[in-house]
mmCIF file of C-alpha atoms in Angstrom:
data_model
loop_
_atom_site.group_PDB
_atom_site.id
_atom_site.type_symbol
_atom_site.label_atom_id
_atom_site.label_comp_id
_atom_site.label_asym_id
_atom_site.label_seq_id
_atom_site.Cartn_x
_atom_site.Cartn_y
_atom_site.Cartn_z
ATOM 1 C CA VAL A 40 -303.633 -74.211 44.259
ATOM 2 C CA PHE A 41 -304.663 -76.383 46.833
ATOM 3 C CA VAL A 42 -304.942 -75.203 50.586
ATOM 4 C CA THR A 43 -305.148 -77.067 53.703
ATOM 5 C CA SER A 44 -304.801 -76.251 57.692
ATOM 6 C CA GLN A 45 -304.271 -78.195 60.817
ATOM 7 C CA TYR A 46 -304.795 -77.216 64.556
ATOM 8 C CA ILE A 47 -302.346 -78.918 66.981
ATOM 9 C CA ARG A 48 -302.190 -78.921 70.719
ATOM 10 C CA GLN A 49 -298.978 -80.270 71.554
ATOM 11 C CA VAL A 50 -298.744 -81.372 75.483
ATOM 12 C CA THR A 51 -295.151 -82.348 76.705
ATOM 13 C CA TYR A 52 -294.315 -84.080 80.056
ATOM 14 C CA SER A 53 -290.971 -83.950 81.567
ATOM 15 C CA LEU A 54 -289.169 -84.241 84.882
ATOM 16 C CA SER A 55 -289.794 -81.303 87.429
ATOM 17 C CA LYS A 56 -288.062 -79.970 90.584
ATOM 18 C CA GLU A 57 -290.577 -81.434 92.536
ATOM 19 C CA PHE A 58 -290.472 -85.225 93.273
ATOM 20 C CA GLY A 59 -293.604 -87.125 91.789
ATOM 21 C CA ILE A 60 -294.768 -84.356 89.859
ATOM 22 C CA ALA A 61 -294.345 -84.124 86.136
ATOM 23 C CA ARG A 62 -293.756 -80.865 84.498
ATOM 24 C CA GLN A 63 -296.212 -79.996 81.585
ATOM 25 C CA GLU A 64 -295.726 -77.674 78.560
ATOM 26 C CA VAL A 65 -298.524 -76.894 76.330
ATOM 27 C CA GLY A 66 -298.053 -75.346 72.706
ATOM 28 C CA GLU A 67 -300.770 -74.361 70.515
ATOM 29 C CA TYR A 68 -300.324 -74.147 66.751
ATOM 30 C CA THR A 69 -301.722 -73.814 63.279
ATOM 31 C CA HIS A 70 -300.378 -75.223 60.223
ATOM 32 C CA TYR A 71 -301.372 -73.774 57.036
ATOM 33 C CA TRP A 72 -300.155 -75.582 53.849
ATOM 34 C CA THR A 73 -300.518 -74.416 50.004
ATOM 35 C CA PHE A 74 -299.380 -76.655 47.376
ATOM 36 C CA GLU A 75 -299.153 -75.283 43.808
ATOM 37 C CA ARG A 76 -298.248 -76.895 40.448
ATOM 38 C CA THR A 77 -295.288 -75.655 38.357
ATOM 39 C CA ASN A 78 -294.911 -76.004 34.621
ATOM 40 C CA ASP A 79 -292.740 -79.155 35.297
ATOM 41 C CA SER A 80 -295.493 -81.948 35.733
ATOM 42 C CA ASP A 81 -293.039 -83.748 38.177
ATOM 43 C CA ARG A 82 -292.508 -80.761 40.468
ATOM 44 C CA ILE A 83 -294.803 -79.005 43.134
ATOM 45 C CA ARG A 84 -294.092 -75.985 45.154
ATOM 46 C CA ALA A 85 -295.332 -75.998 48.746
ATOM 47 C CA ASN A 86 -295.308 -73.512 51.571
ATOM 48 C CA LEU A 87 -296.105 -74.164 55.235
ATOM 49 C CA LEU A 88 -296.961 -71.400 57.577
ATOM 50 C CA THR A 89 -296.849 -72.339 61.132
ATOM 51 C CA ALA A 90 -298.621 -69.826 63.758
ATOM 52 C CA ALA A 91 -297.871 -70.315 67.576
ATOM 53 C CA TYR A 92 -300.182 -68.953 70.168
ATOM 54 C CA LEU A 93 -299.773 -67.933 74.029
ATOM 55 C CA GLN A 94 -301.421 -70.105 76.615
ATOM 56 C CA PRO A 95 -303.876 -68.702 79.473
ATOM 57 C CA GLN A 96 -300.960 -68.785 81.937
ATOM 58 C CA ASP A 97 -298.897 -66.250 79.914
ATOM 59 C CA PRO A 98 -299.298 -62.690 81.233
ATOM 60 C CA LEU A 99 -299.625 -61.259 77.666
ATOM 61 C CA PHE A 100 -302.369 -63.891 76.766
ATOM 62 C CA PHE A 101 -305.489 -61.663 77.378
ATOM 63 C CA GLU A 102 -303.927 -58.781 75.271
ATOM 64 C CA SER A 103 -304.790 -60.789 72.167
ATOM 65 C CA PRO A 104 -305.704 -64.224 72.953
ATOM 66 C CA GLN A 105 -306.647 -65.070 69.308
ATOM 67 C CA MET A 106 -303.549 -63.699 67.598
ATOM 68 C CA PRO A 107 -300.220 -65.672 66.986
ATOM 69 C CA VAL A 108 -297.263 -64.520 68.729
ATOM 70 C CA VAL A 109 -294.983 -65.894 65.930
ATOM 71 C CA VAL A 110 -295.281 -66.896 62.504
ATOM 72 C CA TYR A 111 -292.961 -69.192 60.473
ATOM 73 C CA SER A 112 -292.719 -69.577 56.905
ATOM 74 C CA ASN A 113 -291.040 -72.504 55.178
ATOM 75 C CA GLU A 114 -291.021 -73.295 51.249
ATOM 76 C CA PHE A 115 -290.641 -76.917 50.109
ATOM 77 C CA ARG A 116 -290.131 -78.084 46.426
ATOM 78 C CA LEU A 117 -291.318 -81.384 45.926
ATOM 79 C CA THR A 118 -290.043 -83.593 43.085
ATOM 80 C CA ARG A 119 -291.389 -86.935 42.027
ATOM 81 C CA LEU A 120 -288.779 -89.753 41.974
ATOM 82 C CA LYS A 121 -288.180 -91.488 38.734
ATOM 83 C CA PRO A 122 -288.980 -95.329 39.257
ATOM 84 C CA ARG A 123 -286.170 -97.825 39.618
ATOM 85 C CA ALA A 124 -285.517 -100.000 36.612
#
């Protein structure tokens, strides 16, 4: 099993209701990947857990600032392609 993680801070700017001021949305996420070989040497099974966190502007942030508010799980099956002849 191979395990890796990645912390992401996403900042998105868009139009706001006030002229000349951009609206800013911030998201903080952590991705946890696991990769596992299967009995078939051309296949790998992977799992991605994505944890999303609140921002300090959110009223609930200080109740648990380091706990994710949502966790998504995605499973992948990776298959090696055969070379073209």
